[in-house]
Every structure is written in C-alpha cells, then in structure tokens.
Amino acid sequence: MIVRGYIQHAITKELEPVFMLLDSGAQMSFITDKTAERLCLNVINRRPLTLVGFGGHRSTQESGYIDVELFNKFGHPVRVRLYTRDRAAARRSVRHLYPEDRIALQSANIDPDTLCINQDVDPEILLGIDYFWNVVDSKPMTVLPSGLILSNTHFGHASSAFHPAACEHPKFISAEEITAAEYLLIKEHYREGELELKSLDLDAINAHRTAEGLIRCPNRLNNTDSPSLSAAPILLLAHHPLTAMIVMHHHVVNIHCGVHATIAQLRRTFYIPSIRRTVAQILKSCIACKRDNATTFCSARDTLENVIYAPSSVEQLFNFCANRRIAWKFITPLSPWKGGFYERMVGLFKSAYRKAVRRDLLPLQQIQTLVTEIEAVLNSRPITSYRDVNNAPYILKPIDFISPEVQLQLPPLDYSAPNVSNHRLGDWYRETIK
C-alpha cells in the first residue's frame, strides 16, 4: 500500500512530504539514502547489514539507522526506526480510479485526490511488519465499485488490493504470461546478484542489456533465424538459487538426463558461466539420481552369488541348456561391435524409464508415450563431452544426422535464434576432430 506522510526537516523544521510503502512481508523498515540526505537526517551507527531476499539470496550493504517521527496531514506523529538503503523498494505502478469509484468516494466523504493511487511512485520509505500494525487501522475496509479495496491507515486511506469477487481471473495461463513471469524472475535475480554480476567480465562474453532488462550474450549465429536455439542466450548467475531451479527443471523435464545432456538443453536458451561445474554440482542434489553403493548391500550380493554359482545350480543350468540345444557364444567384453552398443542403449533406456515411472503402473497408451519421449531424450544427448573452452553455439546430437532441425520437444519460449543446419557438421569436425 502506498501512502503519503511527512517528515520534519532537520534544519528548516518544516514538514516535507514523502511516499511510503506499507509491506507486511518485510521484516524491517527502511529509508533511502537520498531521502535521508535531502532531509539532513542524522544517520547513526553505520555498519554492514545483510538482508535475505528472493530465493534466500543474501546481499550485504553498509547501513545505519535513523530514529524519526512520521506525521500525517493532521500533524499526528508515529515514531519509528528506519535503516538506510540505496533503494527502499521498486517503482510502484498504481491503477487509476474509475469514474464510478470517484462517485463512491465522494459519497463516503473521501477526497479522491488525497489517495496515492493515480500516479507511479518511487517509495522513499518502506514500513515493514515491525511498524505495519502501528499505522494500519482495524476499521472496516471500503470496497469500491471496481473492486479496489481501501484500507484505513494512520496516514489516510490507501489502496491495498482488489476484492476477489470483482477480479476477473483468466481460466488459463497463456504462454506470453509464463514468458513474462520468467523474465521478471531473471531480472530480479540480476538485482539480487549485483555483486556477482559486477565480478563478471561481461565484455569477454559480448554481453549487453536489452530493452526488456535481460542480459544477453550474442554468439556468432546472431544473424540466423532458426527457432531451434537462441542466437543470444540469456545470462544466468551461477551461484543464484534461480539458476539452480532452472537447471533442475531442465534435468527433470529431460527424464533425469546426465550433466552433458542437461548442458546441451540449457545452452539452447541460457548462458551460465562455468556451466559444467555449476550443473554437476546442482545435479548432485537430485534425489531420483542418487545411488547407494554402501557396504550394506554386500550381503545380498554374496547371497546371490552363492545361490547362482553353487555347484547344484550350475549343473541344473547346463542340463537345461543341453536338453534344449542351447549353445553359449560369448562376446568380447566392452566391445561395441559385438553388442555392447545396443546393450548400453538398453541400459540408458531402463535408467530413464525407472527414474520416470518408479513403482507406478501405467496404462498402455501412457507407456507408449513415455517410450517415445525417452527415445527423443536419448537422441538429443550430445555426442561428445562438453568443454568450458568450447565456444560453439550448438552441440551436435545423434538426431542431427537423421532429421536436422527436427523439434523433439516443445519449442523454446525465446524465438530470437539461429539456423545452422548447413554448418553444424563442419563446425563440429573443425573443433572436435583435430
């Protein structure tokens, strides 16, 4: 909620107007350094202050505190302690009043022009939960015809939310809304990872900030128009929780594929510094991919060996094979030309199927669909291991030899990307076969 209050100037003793944001989700209250300097307020005990923001990300900044009184338009004060920050909150875009809302406000003896809801506001003060209930009144709220709710505060009426009955929520979320939400989270993670962002050499990766607020890293395929991958991947900070969520999402969507296959999918849209080390570290936390090779399973192994390789068992096996004219033909161990190749493919399929299904029993149609999806994932695995020194914008996959440019999954949300079907094999040969 945005309200207008007043603070006494430390020198002139005049009341200066300030915009305040009332946010019960904040644990502390803040004032911007610029506002404190403008009002000549005395800042006490400056020291590093660490705050925990979105996704558990921590940011440290030098901050002091100010004991000050906040006045309403009637001159009634509320004493608070505010900590200094370079910015109290992001710019707030507030809705305008409808004509029927103005009529309802006037009938309730409320001046519409006194409400801070007809302009975009940069909050100078953030009042958190420590003073929230000191300034918010418990009187009944006012619901306007448009559904806007006005709360009573020490500083006057303030718009807090829309009444649920008046809100027209869409039945479905569109792809554009999902893209907008993803971009918003990425821009927020830039703000929280400001220190890590400053430590990166953005010129070395040809990074630039676009008009939509994203940092992109164009590659040499910037002038192509294929929808298969992004010509300007979006930069993600390696140590931010949002990056871990995105990496884990691509890992799970591709049926818990390995490090190199996950990197191949991520590089279609994102650029992550030290991507191999980052992805490998994140995938270690995947519960479905964990293995337990402890010594507790040695007893089961010994028991099976005693049962299978016991003299009586071997004799029964040989008699069974002889009676049915079965002859054993052994292949060379680890030889792909004698069956090792398809045996490994069967193992990859079984591993992906086990992680996707676990102990569930699926109908036939779902099994057929899952088998097709696993086939697409296996055909999308990179042929060679990923190297951090490799700057190739595309990673060669088995499917490129069969159906180049085929889309095995849903297309990426970013459509600003390249067509390299005529050069992929040549690039791969020059950079790999040396």
Coordinates of C-alpha atoms in Angstrom, one line a residue:
M1 CA 0.0 0.0 0.0
I2 CA 1.3 3.5 -0.9
V3 CA 0.6 6.4 1.4
R4 CA 1.8 9.9 1.7
G5 CA 3.3 11.1 5.0
Y6 CA 5.5 13.9 6.3
I7 CA 9.0 14.1 7.9
Q8 CA 10.4 17.2 9.7
H9 CA 13.4 18.6 8.0
A10 CA 16.3 18.6 10.5
I11 CA 17.4 22.2 9.7
T12 CA 14.4 24.1 8.5
K13 CA 12.0 22.2 10.8
E14 CA 9.4 22.2 8.0
L15 CA 7.3 19.1 7.2
E16 CA 8.5 17.5 3.9
P17 CA 6.2 15.1 2.0
V18 CA 7.4 11.5 1.5
F19 CA 5.9 8.5 -0.2
M20 CA 5.8 5.3 1.9
L21 CA 5.2 1.7 1.1
L22 CA 3.4 -0.4 3.7
D23 CA 4.5 -4.0 3.3
S24 CA 3.8 -6.7 5.9
G25 CA 6.1 -9.1 4.1
A26 CA 9.2 -7.0 5.0
Q27 CA 10.8 -7.8 8.4
M28 CA 12.4 -4.3 8.8
S29 CA 11.7 -0.7 7.8
F30 CA 14.0 1.3 5.6
I31 CA 14.6 4.8 4.2
T32 CA 16.6 5.7 1.1
D33 CA 20.0 7.3 1.5
K34 CA 18.8 10.0 -0.9
T35 CA 15.8 10.9 1.2
A36 CA 17.9 10.9 4.4
E37 CA 20.4 13.3 2.8
R38 CA 17.6 15.5 1.4
L39 CA 16.1 15.9 4.9
C40 CA 19.5 16.3 6.6
L41 CA 18.7 13.4 9.0
N42 CA 21.4 12.1 11.3
V43 CA 22.4 8.5 10.5
I44 CA 23.7 6.6 13.4
N45 CA 26.0 3.5 13.7
R46 CA 26.8 2.7 10.1
R47 CA 27.8 -0.9 9.6
P48 CA 27.4 -3.7 7.1
L49 CA 23.9 -5.1 7.1
T50 CA 23.0 -8.4 5.5
L51 CA 19.5 -8.9 4.1
V52 CA 17.9 -12.1 2.8
G53 CA 15.8 -11.6 -0.3
F54 CA 14.1 -13.6 -3.0
G55 CA 15.1 -17.3 -3.1
G56 CA 17.2 -17.0 0.1
H57 CA 19.7 -14.8 -1.7
R58 CA 21.8 -12.6 0.7
S59 CA 23.0 -9.1 0.0
T60 CA 25.3 -7.0 2.2
Q61 CA 25.3 -3.2 2.2
E62 CA 26.5 -0.5 4.6
S63 CA 23.6 0.8 6.6
G64 CA 22.8 3.0 9.6
Y65 CA 19.6 3.8 11.4
I66 CA 17.5 6.9 12.0
D67 CA 15.0 7.5 14.8
V68 CA 12.4 9.8 13.3
E69 CA 8.8 10.7 13.6
L70 CA 6.4 10.3 10.7
F71 CA 3.5 12.7 10.6
N72 CA 0.1 12.5 8.9
K73 CA -1.7 15.5 7.4
F74 CA -3.2 16.4 10.8
G75 CA 0.3 16.5 12.4
H76 CA -0.1 13.4 14.5
P77 CA 3.3 11.6 14.8
V78 CA 4.4 7.9 14.8
R79 CA 7.9 7.3 16.0
V80 CA 9.9 4.7 14.0
R81 CA 13.4 3.5 13.5
L82 CA 14.4 3.3 9.8
Y83 CA 17.5 1.7 8.4
T84 CA 19.2 3.3 5.4
R85 CA 19.4 1.6 2.0
D86 CA 20.2 2.8 -1.5
R87 CA 16.7 1.9 -2.5
A88 CA 13.7 1.2 -0.3
A89 CA 11.5 -0.7 -2.9
A90 CA 11.0 -0.9 -6.6
R91 CA 8.9 1.6 -8.5
R92 CA 5.2 1.0 -8.0
S93 CA 2.7 1.3 -10.9
V94 CA -0.7 2.1 -9.4
R95 CA -4.1 1.9 -11.0
H96 CA -6.2 4.9 -11.8
L97 CA -9.6 5.5 -10.3
Y98 CA -12.6 4.8 -12.4
P99 CA -15.4 7.4 -12.6
E100 CA -17.8 5.3 -10.5
D101 CA -15.0 4.9 -7.9
R102 CA -14.8 8.7 -7.6
I103 CA -18.5 9.0 -7.1
A104 CA -18.4 6.3 -4.4
L105 CA -15.5 8.0 -2.6
Q106 CA -17.3 11.4 -2.7
S107 CA -20.4 9.9 -1.2
A108 CA -18.3 8.4 1.6
N109 CA -16.8 11.9 2.2
I110 CA -13.3 10.8 1.0
D111 CA -11.4 13.1 -1.3
P112 CA -10.2 11.1 -4.3
D113 CA -7.3 13.4 -4.9
T114 CA -5.8 12.6 -1.5
L115 CA -5.2 9.0 -2.5
C116 CA -1.8 8.0 -3.8
I117 CA -3.3 5.7 -6.5
N118 CA -3.3 8.0 -9.5
Q119 CA 0.4 8.0 -10.3
D120 CA 3.5 5.8 -10.4
V121 CA 5.5 6.2 -7.2
D122 CA 9.1 5.5 -6.1
P123 CA 8.8 4.7 -2.4
E124 CA 11.2 6.7 -0.2
I125 CA 10.3 4.8 2.9
L126 CA 9.4 1.1 3.4
L127 CA 7.5 0.3 6.6
G128 CA 7.7 -3.4 7.3
I129 CA 5.9 -5.7 9.8
D130 CA 7.7 -4.1 12.7
Y131 CA 5.5 -0.9 12.3
F132 CA 2.8 -2.2 10.0
W133 CA 0.1 -2.7 12.6
N134 CA 1.0 0.6 14.3
V135 CA -0.1 2.5 11.2
V136 CA -2.9 0.3 9.7
D137 CA -6.3 0.8 11.3
S138 CA -8.7 -2.0 12.2
K139 CA -11.7 -0.1 10.9
P140 CA -13.8 -1.8 8.2
M141 CA -12.3 -1.5 4.7
T142 CA -14.1 0.3 1.8
V143 CA -14.8 -1.7 -1.4
L144 CA -15.2 0.5 -4.4
P145 CA -17.4 -0.5 -7.4
S146 CA -14.3 -1.5 -9.5
G147 CA -13.3 -4.0 -6.7
L148 CA -10.5 -1.8 -5.4
I149 CA -10.2 -2.1 -1.6
L150 CA -9.2 0.9 0.5
S151 CA -7.7 0.3 3.9
N152 CA -7.7 2.8 6.8
T153 CA -4.2 3.9 7.9
H154 CA -2.7 6.5 10.2
F155 CA -1.9 8.5 7.1
G156 CA -5.3 8.2 5.4
H157 CA -6.9 5.7 3.1
A158 CA -4.7 3.5 0.9
S159 CA -5.4 1.0 -1.9
S160 CA -4.4 -2.5 -0.8
A161 CA -5.9 -5.0 -3.2
F162 CA -8.9 -5.9 -5.4
H163 CA -11.9 -7.6 -4.0
P164 CA -11.9 -11.3 -5.1
A165 CA -15.5 -11.1 -6.3
A166 CA -14.6 -8.2 -8.6
C167 CA -11.5 -9.7 -10.1
E168 CA -11.8 -11.4 -13.4
H169 CA -9.1 -14.1 -13.3
P170 CA -8.3 -15.9 -16.6
K171 CA -9.2 -19.5 -16.6
F172 CA -5.8 -20.4 -18.2
I173 CA -2.3 -19.0 -18.1
S174 CA -1.0 -18.1 -21.6
A175 CA 2.5 -18.7 -22.9
E176 CA 3.1 -15.0 -23.0
E177 CA 2.3 -14.7 -19.3
I178 CA 4.7 -17.5 -18.4
T179 CA 7.4 -15.8 -20.5
A180 CA 6.8 -12.5 -18.8
A181 CA 7.0 -14.2 -15.4
E182 CA 10.2 -15.9 -16.3
Y183 CA 11.8 -12.6 -17.5
L184 CA 10.6 -10.9 -14.3
L185 CA 12.3 -13.5 -12.1
I186 CA 15.5 -13.3 -14.2
K187 CA 15.6 -9.5 -13.8
E188 CA 15.0 -9.9 -10.1
H189 CA 17.9 -12.3 -9.8
Y190 CA 20.2 -9.7 -11.6
R191 CA 19.3 -7.2 -8.9
E192 CA 19.9 -9.6 -6.0
G193 CA 23.2 -10.9 -7.5
E194 CA 24.6 -7.4 -8.2
L195 CA 27.9 -8.2 -6.6
E196 CA 28.4 -11.4 -8.6
L197 CA 27.3 -9.6 -11.8
K198 CA 30.0 -6.9 -11.2
S199 CA 32.7 -9.6 -10.8
L200 CA 32.0 -11.0 -14.3
D201 CA 33.9 -9.8 -17.4
L202 CA 30.8 -9.0 -19.5
D203 CA 32.9 -7.7 -22.4
A204 CA 34.7 -11.0 -22.7
I205 CA 31.3 -12.8 -23.3
N206 CA 29.9 -10.0 -25.5
A207 CA 27.1 -9.4 -23.1
H208 CA 24.7 -6.5 -23.3
R209 CA 21.5 -5.5 -21.6
T210 CA 18.4 -5.4 -23.8
A211 CA 15.4 -3.0 -23.6
E212 CA 13.4 -5.6 -21.7
G213 CA 16.1 -5.7 -18.9
L214 CA 17.7 -9.0 -19.8
I215 CA 21.4 -9.5 -20.2
R216 CA 22.1 -11.5 -23.4
C217 CA 25.3 -13.0 -24.8
P218 CA 25.1 -13.0 -28.6
N219 CA 27.1 -15.6 -30.4
R220 CA 28.4 -15.9 -34.0
L221 CA 25.0 -17.1 -35.2
N222 CA 23.3 -13.8 -34.4
N223 CA 22.0 -13.2 -38.0
T224 CA 20.3 -16.5 -38.4
D225 CA 16.6 -17.3 -37.9
S226 CA 16.1 -20.9 -36.8
P227 CA 13.8 -21.5 -33.9
S228 CA 15.9 -24.4 -32.6
L229 CA 18.1 -22.4 -30.3
S230 CA 18.7 -18.9 -29.1
A231 CA 21.1 -16.6 -31.0
A232 CA 21.5 -14.5 -27.9
P233 CA 21.3 -16.7 -24.8
I234 CA 20.2 -15.1 -21.5
L235 CA 22.9 -14.7 -18.9
L236 CA 22.2 -16.6 -15.6
L237 CA 24.4 -16.1 -12.5
A238 CA 26.0 -19.4 -11.5
H239 CA 25.5 -19.1 -7.7
H240 CA 22.0 -17.8 -7.6
P241 CA 19.1 -20.1 -6.4
L242 CA 17.1 -19.3 -9.5
T243 CA 19.8 -20.8 -11.7
A244 CA 19.6 -24.0 -9.6
M245 CA 15.9 -24.1 -10.1
I246 CA 16.2 -23.7 -13.9
V247 CA 19.0 -26.3 -14.2
M248 CA 16.9 -28.8 -12.1
H249 CA 13.8 -28.1 -14.2
H250 CA 15.7 -29.0 -17.5
H251 CA 17.2 -32.0 -15.8
V252 CA 13.8 -33.4 -14.7
V253 CA 11.9 -32.5 -17.9
N254 CA 14.5 -34.5 -19.9
I255 CA 13.9 -37.5 -17.6
H256 CA 16.9 -37.0 -15.3
C257 CA 19.5 -36.9 -18.1
G258 CA 23.2 -36.5 -17.2
V259 CA 25.4 -33.5 -16.9
H260 CA 26.3 -33.2 -20.6
A261 CA 22.7 -33.7 -21.9
T262 CA 21.4 -31.1 -19.4
I263 CA 24.1 -28.6 -20.5
A264 CA 23.0 -29.2 -24.1
Q265 CA 19.4 -28.3 -23.3
L266 CA 20.4 -25.3 -21.2
R267 CA 22.6 -23.8 -23.9
R268 CA 19.6 -23.5 -26.2
T269 CA 18.3 -20.6 -24.1
F270 CA 20.7 -19.6 -21.4
Y271 CA 24.4 -18.8 -20.8
I272 CA 25.8 -19.8 -17.4
P273 CA 29.5 -19.1 -16.6
S274 CA 31.4 -22.3 -15.6
I275 CA 28.3 -24.2 -16.7
R276 CA 29.8 -27.7 -16.4
R277 CA 30.9 -27.3 -12.8
T278 CA 27.7 -25.5 -11.9
V279 CA 25.4 -28.1 -13.5
A280 CA 27.4 -31.0 -12.0
Q281 CA 27.1 -29.5 -8.5
I282 CA 23.4 -28.9 -8.8
L283 CA 22.6 -32.4 -10.1
K284 CA 24.2 -34.0 -7.1
S285 CA 21.2 -32.9 -5.1
C286 CA 18.7 -34.8 -7.3
I287 CA 17.1 -37.4 -5.1
A288 CA 16.0 -39.6 -8.1
C289 CA 19.5 -39.8 -9.4
K290 CA 21.2 -40.7 -6.1
R291 CA 22.8 -44.1 -5.7
D292 CA 23.6 -46.0 -2.6
N293 CA 26.6 -48.3 -3.0
A294 CA 27.2 -48.8 0.7
T295 CA 28.6 -52.0 2.2
T296 CA 25.1 -52.9 3.5
F297 CA 24.3 -54.4 0.1
C298 CA 27.3 -56.8 0.2
S299 CA 25.4 -59.5 2.0
A300 CA 22.7 -59.5 -0.7
R301 CA 25.4 -59.8 -3.4
D302 CA 27.1 -62.6 -1.6
T303 CA 23.8 -64.5 -1.1
L304 CA 23.0 -64.2 -4.9
E305 CA 26.5 -65.4 -5.8
N306 CA 26.2 -68.4 -3.5
V307 CA 22.8 -69.3 -5.0
I308 CA 23.6 -68.8 -8.7
Y309 CA 27.1 -70.1 -8.7
A310 CA 26.6 -73.1 -6.4
P311 CA 27.6 -76.4 -7.9
S312 CA 24.0 -77.7 -7.9
S313 CA 22.8 -74.5 -9.7
V314 CA 25.5 -74.7 -12.3
E315 CA 24.6 -78.4 -13.0
Q316 CA 20.9 -77.6 -13.4
L317 CA 21.7 -74.8 -15.8
F318 CA 23.9 -76.9 -18.0
N319 CA 21.4 -79.7 -18.1
F320 CA 18.6 -77.2 -19.0
C321 CA 20.7 -75.8 -21.9
A322 CA 21.7 -79.2 -23.2
N323 CA 18.2 -80.5 -23.3
R324 CA 17.1 -77.5 -25.3
R325 CA 20.0 -77.5 -27.6
I326 CA 21.2 -74.1 -26.3
A327 CA 24.8 -73.2 -27.1
W328 CA 26.6 -70.3 -25.4
K329 CA 28.5 -67.7 -27.5
F330 CA 30.4 -65.1 -25.5
I331 CA 31.3 -61.7 -26.9
T332 CA 34.4 -59.7 -26.3
P333 CA 34.0 -57.6 -23.1
L334 CA 33.3 -53.9 -23.7
S335 CA 33.1 -54.3 -27.5
P336 CA 30.5 -52.1 -29.2
W337 CA 30.9 -54.1 -32.5
K338 CA 29.6 -57.2 -30.8
G339 CA 26.5 -56.0 -29.0
G340 CA 28.0 -53.6 -26.4
F341 CA 26.4 -50.6 -28.2
Y342 CA 22.8 -51.8 -28.1
E343 CA 23.3 -53.2 -24.6
R344 CA 24.4 -49.7 -23.4
M345 CA 21.3 -48.2 -25.2
V346 CA 19.1 -50.6 -23.4
G347 CA 20.7 -49.6 -20.1
L348 CA 20.2 -45.9 -20.8
F349 CA 16.5 -46.6 -21.6
K350 CA 16.0 -48.6 -18.5
S351 CA 17.6 -46.0 -16.3
A352 CA 15.4 -43.2 -17.7
Y353 CA 12.3 -45.3 -17.5
R354 CA 13.0 -46.3 -13.9
K355 CA 13.5 -42.7 -12.8
A356 CA 10.4 -41.5 -14.6
V357 CA 8.0 -44.3 -13.5
R358 CA 9.4 -45.6 -10.3
R359 CA 6.8 -48.1 -8.9
D360 CA 3.8 -46.7 -10.8
L361 CA 1.7 -48.9 -13.1
L362 CA 0.9 -47.1 -16.3
P363 CA -1.7 -47.8 -18.9
L364 CA -0.5 -49.0 -22.3
Q365 CA -1.0 -45.6 -24.0
Q366 CA 1.0 -43.8 -21.4
I367 CA 3.8 -46.4 -21.6
Q368 CA 3.9 -45.9 -25.4
T369 CA 4.0 -42.1 -25.0
L370 CA 6.8 -42.4 -22.3
V371 CA 8.8 -44.7 -24.5
T372 CA 8.6 -42.1 -27.4
E373 CA 9.7 -39.3 -25.0
I374 CA 12.7 -41.3 -23.7
E375 CA 13.7 -42.0 -27.3
A376 CA 13.6 -38.3 -28.1
V377 CA 15.7 -37.6 -25.0
L378 CA 18.3 -40.2 -25.9
N379 CA 18.5 -38.9 -29.4
S380 CA 19.1 -35.4 -28.1
R381 CA 22.1 -36.3 -26.0
P382 CA 25.4 -34.6 -27.0
I383 CA 27.8 -36.9 -28.9
T384 CA 30.9 -35.6 -27.2
S385 CA 31.5 -34.3 -23.7
Y386 CA 31.1 -30.6 -23.1
R387 CA 34.2 -28.4 -22.5
D388 CA 34.2 -25.0 -21.0
V389 CA 36.7 -23.8 -23.6
N390 CA 34.3 -24.8 -26.4
N391 CA 32.5 -21.7 -27.7
A392 CA 30.4 -23.5 -30.3
P393 CA 26.9 -22.2 -30.2
Y394 CA 25.4 -25.6 -31.0
I395 CA 26.2 -29.1 -29.6
L396 CA 26.0 -31.9 -32.1
K397 CA 23.5 -34.7 -31.3
P398 CA 22.6 -38.0 -33.0
I399 CA 19.3 -36.7 -34.2
D400 CA 21.1 -34.1 -36.4
F401 CA 22.4 -37.0 -38.6
I402 CA 18.8 -38.3 -39.1
S403 CA 16.5 -35.3 -39.1
P404 CA 18.3 -31.9 -38.8
E405 CA 16.3 -29.1 -37.3
V406 CA 13.6 -31.5 -36.0
Q407 CA 11.8 -30.4 -32.8
L408 CA 11.7 -33.4 -30.4
Q409 CA 10.1 -31.3 -27.6
L410 CA 8.1 -28.1 -27.3
P411 CA 9.9 -25.2 -28.9
P412 CA 11.7 -22.7 -26.5
L413 CA 10.0 -19.6 -25.4
D414 CA 12.7 -17.4 -27.0
Y415 CA 12.4 -17.2 -30.7
S416 CA 15.4 -14.9 -31.4
A417 CA 17.6 -17.7 -32.8
P418 CA 19.7 -19.3 -35.5
N419 CA 19.7 -21.7 -38.5
V420 CA 22.9 -23.6 -38.8
S421 CA 21.9 -26.8 -40.4
N422 CA 24.5 -26.4 -43.2
H423 CA 27.4 -25.7 -40.9
R424 CA 26.9 -27.9 -37.8
L425 CA 28.8 -30.9 -39.0
G426 CA 31.6 -28.8 -40.3
D427 CA 31.9 -26.8 -37.1
W428 CA 31.9 -30.0 -35.1
Y429 CA 34.6 -31.5 -37.2
R430 CA 36.9 -28.5 -37.0
E431 CA 36.5 -28.1 -33.3
T432 CA 36.5 -31.8 -32.2
I433 CA 38.4 -33.8 -34.8
K434 CA 41.9 -32.3 -34.6

